[in-house]
Amino acid sequence: MIRYITRRLIQVIPTVFIIYTIVFMLAYAMPGDPIKVVLGEEVNRLSQEQLQAMRENLGIDRPFHEQYLDFLGDMMRFDLGRSFIQREDVIDIIGYRLPRTLQLMLGGMTVALIIGIPAGVISAIKQYTWIDHALMVFALVGLSMPVFWQGLVAQLLLSSNTTGIAIFPVAGYGDGNPYYMILPSLVLGTNLSAIIARVARSAMLEVAGQDYINTARAKGLKGRTVLIRHHLRNAIIPVLTVVGLQVAGLMTGALVTETIFNWPGLGRAIVPAILQRDTPVIMGILLLGAFVYLIVNLITDIMYAVLDPRIRYG
Amino acid sequence: MLRKLTIGVVLAALLMMGAITITAQDENILRYPITTDPSHLNVFTNDEIANSTVLNQIYEGLLDLDPATGDLVPQLAESYDISTNDEGQQVFTFNLRQGVLFHDIEGVELTDRELTADDVLWNFMVALNADPDVSEPTLASNMRFVVGAEEYTAAMQEMLDAGDELPLVLDDMEVPGLQVIDDYTFEVTLTTPDRLFLVNGLPSIASPEAYELLGEDFNNTPIGTGPFQFVEWLRQDRVVLEANPDYYIEGLPMVDGITFVNYGDENTALLDYREGNLDFLFSFPGGQRTAIINEFPDDFRENAGTHIRYWGFNMVDGQLANEHLVRQAFAYALDRETAWNVFAEGARIPANLGFLPPSAPASTPSMTYQYDLDKAAELLAEAGYPNGEGLPTINIYLLESIADEAQVVVWQEALESLGISINFVIEDGSTYWDNIRTDAADIFQNGWNAGIPEPAEVFDYLVLNGEGSMRWETEEVNDLLTQARLETDPEVREGLYQQVHDIIMEEMIVIPSAYSKIAWLQKPNIEGFEPGGMGIHHANLALVSNTQ
């Protein structure tokens, strides 16, 4: 297992390098100039020399290969550079926001698992009953609603005494008060819970006809024991795969959720950075996102073996 | 039973927590929404409204503009004199207030550090620094008539071009036009009279010690002398200021602090305002303006602003650069009333006059362009393009952030009804400003904030020497504008600007579309909030009280 984890961790390095190259090429190829985004019409008041000096200061006047290699060298020293716009180191920008985005993602994932797995399991057990149909309709609706719309509806229903009942704050981070996290987590987790419910249901149904389930029942084990120890445990692998793959989706959802709920995470930083061509910030956040995605999927793979002893890694 | 009880307890706890969290507001602070997080809080390099909203409460200059009247009022200088020296140069003598202290905040203890004329000189010198990373170039540009300023900046620029490391201030070179007379008297001499120097040539005053002490952190830790002092900035979340306990005007500020809350979504801000979590609302979600005014009739306020929305013609290599009559036809085809009063629910004032804010002198040109499609058709025919025949497809550039305005749709329909073929190109700010200055663009969408109701604030930036993106200039107009800048007699000056305005509208280099309104909601417990027409960020929040 240790060898496997080490090998996978080593594989992360070339993957991140390839991602870095692609992202850098895309960022370089993006038309536009961060100086002109900020100055707008006022850029006409600067002389060409002043504009050139500003470009030199930012290092964006150099050829592609120089910028590419410099940035690569800096990145290997964990120096992600300095924001063109915010006059702050990218590592600080990310360092401040990443824990908040992860916090939100964790909240969303918790909601998704708490709703999704029981819904899928109950739906499978009560196959073709009204409960099954109701839960699957709920899953379909949850899957179809865009996050921004869910956010607005949730705020109107649960944060306003005018249009609903004000149980939760409308928005904000609230100095880390977990209470502020509940509504955005609910919104973020709903989509994923719908996916998990559907996958869990089909996995449960697939396992239901297996011989070891019949054997367990024939041995006289209690229904709940069969369900949890034999049925659910074997059905959970596909769910786990989906959860791992959906981390990227969760991160994307977090970016939208952060905007609606004034959550000071990475999403609030990357959107203006893209619009302002703030390449160091774009690079930093995208690379970090890729890294998080790779690590989460590694953890998912390890979890397979923990949950299913038949799976062994060489 | 136990399970039901547990669920009940959890739900009750949630409700109680919610109630506590939502109603937690017992301090005398202003809860002030901002829709864009400041990019930084460095007063020398600032050129953004989002930054100014915060910085204007922390920093002060020698003089200020009264937001309501646009008049110059004393700030750090309690008075000033204007005289002429032996060489006929204009001299401003500023008498500084005594007992003004720099903010004393955690981490930068400047206990009882009093502002003197040496500090003022230091700030002027930093403002003249040629490095755009140290000082925003507009500061030096606005001080260009100070004796020795241009030479000083040029020497710095030379060093910058040679790749030399630039000091903050050149120790071996003086600017003779900036003189410390004594601790509380500062003198500025101009090579030529410049009546706008007092309006835009005076930098805000920061603490030299804080600048040195903080280094890079000066970008996010502002320290001035204003009514509020910095407490913390949680990026994309909020900026917190507290009342300056040593502020030199007794009784001000009237609140204990301000929390600038950052909202990424206008709907969220509206909801928070509705729930009583904000004292103001400045940005209304699209399409909800009328509904919001109806919902909060007592909270709604509105002022005429100094921003102008317009369509500029590419006057150098655009397809209409030599089509004077066609440009006029385009102007007659813009139905501003329908666009702004009907579709945009009155968010702006239809610009039925000219290219200046209505409150500015000379704002009514001799020729105006009221919506008249028949007249537009006549002009097209006179230009040799009856029913648009023979006229090439016209490329109109739209800035992505404002491309969805109703005026675009209204104008498009009118132009197409005249037989004119239009190609709209939408771009964001990173490419827009370059491309509208190429032959790809015939017409472009733009806006400009005059800041104060003063013709020079529009013409000097968008017309003089062809600086605006229309790139149009004539010797006659340049001469008139240069004369007007120096003219001290208001009537003569207005006459000069009137001539320029008439020429611009006759030539039809821009189609004025709308004048801004500054609209906002404020809770009934708020008093003294007067943003005037210069923009919300100019409001002096020290005068605002919260009677909650």
XYZ file of N, CA, C and O in Angstrom, chain B residues 205-334:
520
model
N -2.815 62.959 1.955
C -1.630 62.982 2.818
C -1.555 61.715 3.665
O -2.435 61.437 4.488
N -0.468 60.958 3.416
C -0.242 59.719 4.161
C 0.903 59.925 5.156
O 1.653 60.898 5.055
N 1.034 58.991 6.059
C 2.090 59.087 7.056
C 3.406 58.570 6.476
O 3.502 57.408 6.078
N 4.452 59.407 6.414
C 5.743 58.938 5.891
C 6.311 57.780 6.711
O 6.863 56.828 6.163
N 6.165 57.862 8.034
C 6.701 56.787 8.884
C 6.002 55.466 8.591
O 6.638 54.416 8.508
N 4.678 55.541 8.428
C 3.933 54.310 8.157
C 4.374 53.716 6.832
O 4.528 52.501 6.704
N 4.605 54.584 5.856
C 5.023 54.116 4.521
C 6.329 53.341 4.642
O 6.490 52.268 4.071
N 7.249 53.921 5.405
C 8.562 53.288 5.556
C 8.467 52.014 6.385
O 9.025 50.976 6.045
N 7.723 52.108 7.457
C 7.605 50.996 8.396
C 6.903 49.796 7.763
O 7.311 48.649 7.932
N 5.876 50.071 7.003
C 5.050 48.986 6.475
C 5.627 48.342 5.226
O 5.366 47.172 4.945
N 6.391 49.093 4.445
C 6.926 48.528 3.200
C 5.783 48.084 2.304
O 4.840 48.834 2.058
N 5.867 46.842 1.837
C 4.831 46.305 0.940
C 3.443 46.334 1.577
O 2.434 46.449 0.895
N 3.410 46.215 2.892
C 2.109 46.184 3.576
C 1.370 47.513 3.520
O 0.194 47.579 3.876
N 2.065 48.561 3.072
C 1.373 49.842 2.901
C 0.242 49.697 1.873
O -0.722 50.450 1.881
N 0.371 48.698 1.005
C -0.674 48.454 0.002
C -2.000 48.019 0.618
O -3.043 48.125 -0.017
N -1.942 47.471 1.805
C -3.206 47.023 2.411
C -3.387 47.514 3.843
O -4.255 47.019 4.566
N -2.555 48.478 4.253
C -2.732 49.059 5.586
C -2.658 50.581 5.470
O -1.586 51.168 5.600
N -3.760 51.212 5.178
C -3.730 52.666 4.979
C -3.666 53.438 6.301
O -4.379 53.103 7.247
N -2.793 54.453 6.340
C -2.683 55.272 7.558
C -2.639 56.747 7.173
O -1.690 57.216 6.548
N -3.699 57.441 7.515
C -3.785 58.860 7.182
C -4.167 59.677 8.392
O -3.743 59.385 9.523
N -4.978 60.698 8.137
C -5.389 61.590 9.228
C -6.909 61.742 9.273
O -7.422 62.558 10.040
N -7.624 60.993 8.422
C -9.059 61.194 8.233
C -9.919 60.789 9.418
O -9.413 60.316 10.447
N -11.219 60.949 9.285
C -12.141 60.693 10.396
C -12.235 59.225 10.810
O -12.655 58.920 11.921
N -11.855 58.335 9.913
C -11.894 56.904 10.258
C -10.510 56.304 10.090
O -9.746 56.713 9.221
N -10.201 55.325 10.927
C -8.922 54.647 10.798
C -9.128 53.158 10.559
O -10.147 52.584 10.932
N -8.120 52.597 9.929
C -8.195 51.217 9.458
C -8.156 50.216 10.613
O -7.371 50.367 11.544
N -8.999 49.199 10.531
C -8.959 48.115 11.522
C -8.554 46.803 10.849
O -7.549 46.189 11.201
N -9.325 46.359 9.871
C -8.962 45.118 9.179
C -9.629 45.060 7.811
O -10.633 45.725 7.554
N -9.028 44.255 6.973
C -9.569 44.026 5.630
C -9.559 42.527 5.380
O -8.497 41.932 5.264
N -10.730 41.940 5.363
C -10.860 40.530 5.028
C -11.270 40.485 3.568
O -12.390 40.863 3.222
N -10.335 40.067 2.747
C -10.549 40.142 1.303
C -11.865 39.503 0.875
O -12.233 38.434 1.359
N -12.532 40.188 -0.049
C -13.804 39.734 -0.600
C -14.872 39.521 0.465
O -15.890 38.895 0.212
N -14.631 40.026 1.637
C -15.602 39.861 2.716
C -15.975 41.242 3.257
O -17.092 41.709 3.046
N -15.036 41.903 3.894
C -15.356 43.232 4.415
C -14.096 44.025 4.776
O -13.023 43.456 4.994
N -14.281 45.331 4.814
C -13.245 46.234 5.305
C -13.850 46.927 6.521
O -14.972 47.444 6.458
N -13.111 46.911 7.609
C -13.638 47.487 8.850
C -12.823 48.728 9.222
O -11.592 48.674 9.288
N -13.519 49.818 9.446
C -12.885 51.051 9.925
C -13.514 51.434 11.252
O -14.690 51.121 11.501
N -12.739 52.123 12.078
C -13.306 52.627 13.331
C -13.113 54.138 13.381
O -12.262 54.688 12.674
N -13.872 54.785 14.216
C -13.766 56.244 14.335
C -12.367 56.611 14.830
O -11.809 55.938 15.697
N -11.816 57.659 14.249
C -10.518 58.163 14.685
C -10.740 58.931 15.992
O -11.368 59.996 15.980
N -10.235 58.413 17.130
C -10.527 59.070 18.410
C -9.874 60.448 18.526
O -10.282 61.248 19.366
N -8.863 60.710 17.673
C -8.145 61.990 17.762
C -8.536 62.941 16.643
O -7.793 63.883 16.357
N -9.647 62.673 15.986
C -9.989 63.511 14.829
C -10.115 64.977 15.271
O -10.656 65.284 16.331
N -9.625 65.857 14.404
C -9.489 67.264 14.810
C -10.818 68.025 14.870
O -10.861 69.120 15.405
N -11.875 67.483 14.318
C -13.166 68.171 14.439
C -13.980 67.476 15.531
O -14.314 66.291 15.403
N -14.232 68.212 16.550
C -14.929 67.617 17.694
C -16.334 67.140 17.292
O -17.037 67.820 16.546
N -16.698 65.981 17.770
C -18.038 65.452 17.479
C -18.099 64.619 16.210
O -19.109 63.981 15.933
N -17.007 64.638 15.436
C -16.969 63.825 14.226
C -15.896 62.741 14.378
O -14.891 62.981 15.020
N -16.089 61.625 13.770
C -17.283 61.193 13.041
C -18.446 60.900 13.989
O -18.240 60.722 15.186
N -19.621 60.839 13.397
C -20.807 60.684 14.233
C -21.129 59.225 14.544
O -22.003 58.952 15.354
N -20.458 58.306 13.864
C -20.661 56.885 14.185
C -19.348 56.301 14.696
O -18.287 56.906 14.545
N -19.450 55.122 15.292
C -18.249 54.506 15.876
C -17.388 53.794 14.837
O -16.243 53.438 15.109
N -17.964 53.545 13.687
C -17.179 52.841 12.671
C -17.999 52.543 11.435
O -19.199 52.839 11.375
N -17.307 51.992 10.443
C -17.975 51.603 9.199
C -17.533 50.183 8.864
O -16.349 49.861 8.981
N -18.489 49.367 8.464
C -18.133 48.059 7.914
C -18.558 48.049 6.452
O -19.743 48.128 6.152
N -17.579 48.010 5.565
C -17.870 47.911 4.137
C -18.040 46.421 3.822
O -17.074 45.664 3.913
N -19.243 46.032 3.506
C -19.506 44.603 3.263
C -19.501 44.359 1.759
O -20.197 45.040 1.007
N -18.705 43.382 1.350
C -18.560 43.113 -0.074
C -19.624 42.124 -0.555
O -19.766 41.045 -0.003
N -20.354 42.518 -1.588
C -21.387 41.646 -2.156
C -21.043 41.304 -3.596
O -20.894 42.201 -4.429
N -20.933 40.028 -3.871
C -20.676 39.606 -5.247
C -21.950 39.612 -6.060
O -21.919 39.596 -7.283
N -23.089 39.602 -5.381
C -24.361 39.481 -6.078
C -25.316 40.563 -5.565
O -25.528 40.701 -4.359
N -25.889 41.322 -6.488
C -26.758 42.440 -6.092
C -28.024 41.954 -5.390
O -28.562 42.632 -4.516
N -28.510 40.783 -5.811
C -29.722 40.250 -5.179
C -29.488 39.949 -3.704
O -30.366 40.134 -2.869
N -28.293 39.461 -3.404
C -27.959 39.147 -2.014
C -27.928 40.430 -1.184
O -28.444 40.462 -0.056
N -27.359 41.484 -1.752
C -27.320 42.763 -1.032
C -28.736 43.279 -0.793
O -29.054 43.765 0.298
N -29.584 43.148 -1.800
C -30.973 43.602 -1.651
C -31.669 42.837 -0.520
O -32.360 43.425 0.320
N -31.446 41.536 -0.502
C -32.070 40.708 0.533
C -31.574 41.116 1.925
O -32.358 41.210 2.877
N -30.272 41.375 2.018
C -29.708 41.784 3.310
C -30.239 43.157 3.721
O -30.453 43.423 4.905
N -30.428 44.042 2.748
C -31.015 45.356 3.063
C -32.444 45.170 3.572
O -32.859 45.767 4.566
N -33.159 44.310 2.877
C -34.556 44.063 3.251
C -34.646 43.486 4.666
O -35.568 43.801 5.421
N -33.668 42.681 5.021
C -33.677 42.051 6.349
C -33.088 42.965 7.424
O -32.950 42.557 8.568
N -32.713 44.167 7.031
C -32.196 45.119 8.024
C -30.735 44.919 8.356
O -30.246 45.430 9.361
N -30.001 44.180 7.519
C -28.586 43.943 7.802
C -27.658 44.955 7.138
O -26.445 44.864 7.281
N -28.234 45.885 6.393
C -27.442 46.933 5.747
C -28.134 48.273 5.970
O -29.359 48.335 6.039
N -27.339 49.344 6.014
C -27.936 50.666 6.174
C -28.156 51.360 4.829
O -28.886 52.346 4.764
N -27.496 50.857 3.782
C -27.632 51.464 2.456
C -27.755 50.360 1.409
O -27.364 49.218 1.645
N -28.258 50.746 0.257
C -28.187 49.870 -0.919
C -27.915 50.771 -2.116
O -28.673 51.702 -2.379
N -26.819 50.505 -2.818
C -26.422 51.400 -3.910
C -26.609 50.796 -5.291
O -26.625 51.493 -6.278
N -26.674 49.502 -5.364
C -26.736 48.852 -6.656
C -28.001 48.020 -6.732
O -28.203 47.134 -5.901
N -28.859 48.324 -7.699
C -30.131 47.617 -7.794
C -30.025 46.502 -8.836
O -29.535 46.752 -9.946
N -30.515 45.302 -8.515
C -30.470 44.221 -9.512
C -31.240 44.625 -10.776
O -32.259 45.329 -10.696
N -30.754 44.177 -11.913
C -31.357 44.539 -13.204
C -32.841 44.218 -13.261
O -33.274 43.162 -12.812
N -33.616 45.145 -13.812
C -35.047 44.920 -14.010
C -35.887 45.075 -12.751
O -37.092 44.865 -12.776
N -35.253 45.431 -11.626
C -36.021 45.512 -10.372
C -36.111 46.942 -9.834
O -36.573 47.150 -8.720
N -35.639 47.889 -10.599
C -35.570 49.256 -10.095
C -36.939 49.776 -9.627
O -37.080 50.238 -8.492
N -37.937 49.663 -10.493
C -39.263 50.179 -10.132
C -39.821 49.437 -8.926
O -40.377 50.054 -7.999
N -39.660 48.118 -8.939
C -40.185 47.315 -7.826
C -39.515 47.723 -6.509
O -40.170 47.823 -5.462
N -38.220 47.984 -6.569
C -37.483 48.368 -5.352
C -37.950 49.741 -4.858
O -38.167 49.943 -3.657
N -38.118 50.670 -5.791
C -38.586 52.007 -5.388
C -39.981 51.896 -4.760
O -40.273 52.538 -3.746
N -40.822 51.061 -5.346
C -42.171 50.884 -4.787
C -42.143 50.216 -3.422
O -42.959 50.497 -2.551
N -41.187 49.313 -3.255
C -41.099 48.602 -1.961
C -40.545 49.499 -0.858
O -40.961 49.394 0.300
N -39.596 50.378 -1.241
C -38.972 51.243 -0.225
C -39.122 52.719 -0.599
O -38.118 53.424 -0.784
N -40.340 53.220 -0.720
C -40.498 54.612 -1.185
C -39.846 55.630 -0.243
O -39.342 56.653 -0.693
N -39.851 55.352 1.069
C -39.272 56.319 2.012
C -37.756 56.250 2.076
O -37.104 57.175 2.559
N -37.212 55.146 1.632
C -35.754 54.959 1.711
C -35.056 55.432 0.440
O -33.845 55.596 0.424
N -35.815 55.617 -0.627
C -35.213 55.894 -1.925
C -34.732 57.348 -2.035
O -35.435 58.284 -1.664
N -33.512 57.512 -2.545
C -32.941 58.846 -2.787
C -32.330 58.853 -4.183
O -31.876 57.831 -4.675
N -32.262 60.045 -4.764
C -31.713 60.125 -6.118
C -31.104 61.502 -6.346
O -31.686 62.520 -5.968
N -29.905 61.545 -6.953
C -29.251 62.800 -7.353
C -28.839 62.686 -8.813
O -28.565 61.589 -9.289
N -28.756 63.810 -9.506
C -28.170 63.790 -10.838
C -26.664 63.612 -10.667
O -26.066 64.172 -9.749
N -26.063 62.825 -11.535
C -24.631 62.550 -11.415
C -23.823 63.290 -12.470
O -24.354 64.115 -13.216
N -22.536 62.983 -12.527
C -21.660 63.665 -13.488
C -21.069 62.686 -14.501
O -20.086 62.976 -15.155
N -21.667 61.519 -14.581
C -21.182 60.514 -15.531
C -21.977 60.631 -16.828
O -23.183 60.867 -16.798
N -21.278 60.447 -17.941
C -21.953 60.514 -19.242
C -21.741 59.196 -19.969
O -20.619 58.694 -20.032
N -22.826 58.632 -20.463
C -22.713 57.451 -21.320
C -22.805 57.931 -22.765
O -23.676 58.742 -23.083
N -21.929 57.478 -23.632
C -21.952 57.973 -25.013
C -21.477 56.930 -26.007
O -20.893 55.906 -25.632
N -21.748 57.214 -27.268
C -21.230 56.405 -28.372
C -20.195 57.258 -29.084
O -20.506 58.366 -29.519
N -18.977 56.773 -29.194
C -17.932 57.543 -29.859
C -17.726 57.047 -31.285
O -17.881 55.857 -31.565
N -17.397 57.967 -32.170
C -17.057 57.580 -33.540
C -15.546 57.478 -33.671
O -14.824 58.306 -33.105
N -15.097 56.495 -34.411
C -13.683 56.406 -34.750
C -13.418 57.458 -35.829
O -13.815 57.289 -36.974
N -12.769 58.546 -35.426
C -12.634 59.693 -36.330
C -11.319 59.661 -37.108
O -10.993 60.631 -37.796
N -10.570 58.579 -36.976
C -9.307 58.500 -37.720
C -9.434 57.549 -38.917
O -9.281 57.959 -40.063
N -9.744 56.276 -38.607
C -9.801 55.322 -39.706
C -11.093 54.502 -39.712
O -11.157 53.441 -40.323
N -12.109 55.017 -39.036
C -13.418 54.351 -39.085
C -14.117 54.661 -40.399
O -13.788 55.640 -41.083
N -15.094 53.826 -40.739
C -15.774 54.004 -42.027
C -16.633 55.269 -42.057
O -17.026 55.717 -43.129
N -16.920 55.816 -40.880
C -17.745 57.025 -40.852
C -16.929 58.285 -40.530
O -17.486 59.345 -40.292
N -15.596 58.133 -40.531
C -14.738 59.266 -40.160
C -14.977 60.471 -41.074
O -14.886 61.613 -40.636
N -15.282 60.200 -42.329
C -15.508 61.313 -43.278
C -16.970 61.419 -43.690
O -17.281 61.979 -44.734
N -17.850 60.858 -42.881
C -19.276 60.855 -43.226
C -20.041 61.665 -42.180
O -20.773 61.126 -41.351
N -19.860 62.960 -42.249
C -20.443 63.861 -41.268
C -21.967 63.706 -41.173
O -22.551 63.591 -40.087
N -22.636 63.648 -42.313
C -24.100 63.573 -42.321
C -24.587 62.224 -41.791
O -25.611 62.144 -41.101
N -23.857 61.179 -42.126
C -24.258 59.846 -41.639
C -24.124 59.790 -40.110
O -24.971 59.232 -39.415
N -23.073 60.399 -39.595
C -22.901 60.424 -38.137
C -24.090 61.146 -37.487
O -24.614 60.711 -36.461
N -24.505 62.231 -38.122
C -25.667 62.953 -37.574
C -26.929 62.088 -37.661
O -27.757 62.085 -36.746
N -27.051 61.331 -38.746
C -28.214 60.435 -38.895
C -28.237 59.399 -37.770
O -29.283 59.107 -37.186
N -27.071 58.861 -37.444
C -26.983 57.890 -36.342
C -27.444 58.541 -35.029
O -28.099 57.912 -34.212
N -27.067 59.806 -34.843
C -27.437 60.496 -33.596
C -28.946 60.701 -33.509
O -29.548 60.527 -32.441
N -29.562 61.054 -34.631
C -31.022 61.248 -34.640
C -31.770 59.924 -34.428
O -32.927 59.923 -34.042
N -31.103 58.805 -34.709
C -31.783 57.502 -34.636
C -31.770 56.904 -33.227
O -32.320 55.817 -33.005
N -31.124 57.581 -32.288
C -31.064 57.024 -30.925
C -32.227 57.558 -30.082
O -32.278 58.748 -29.759
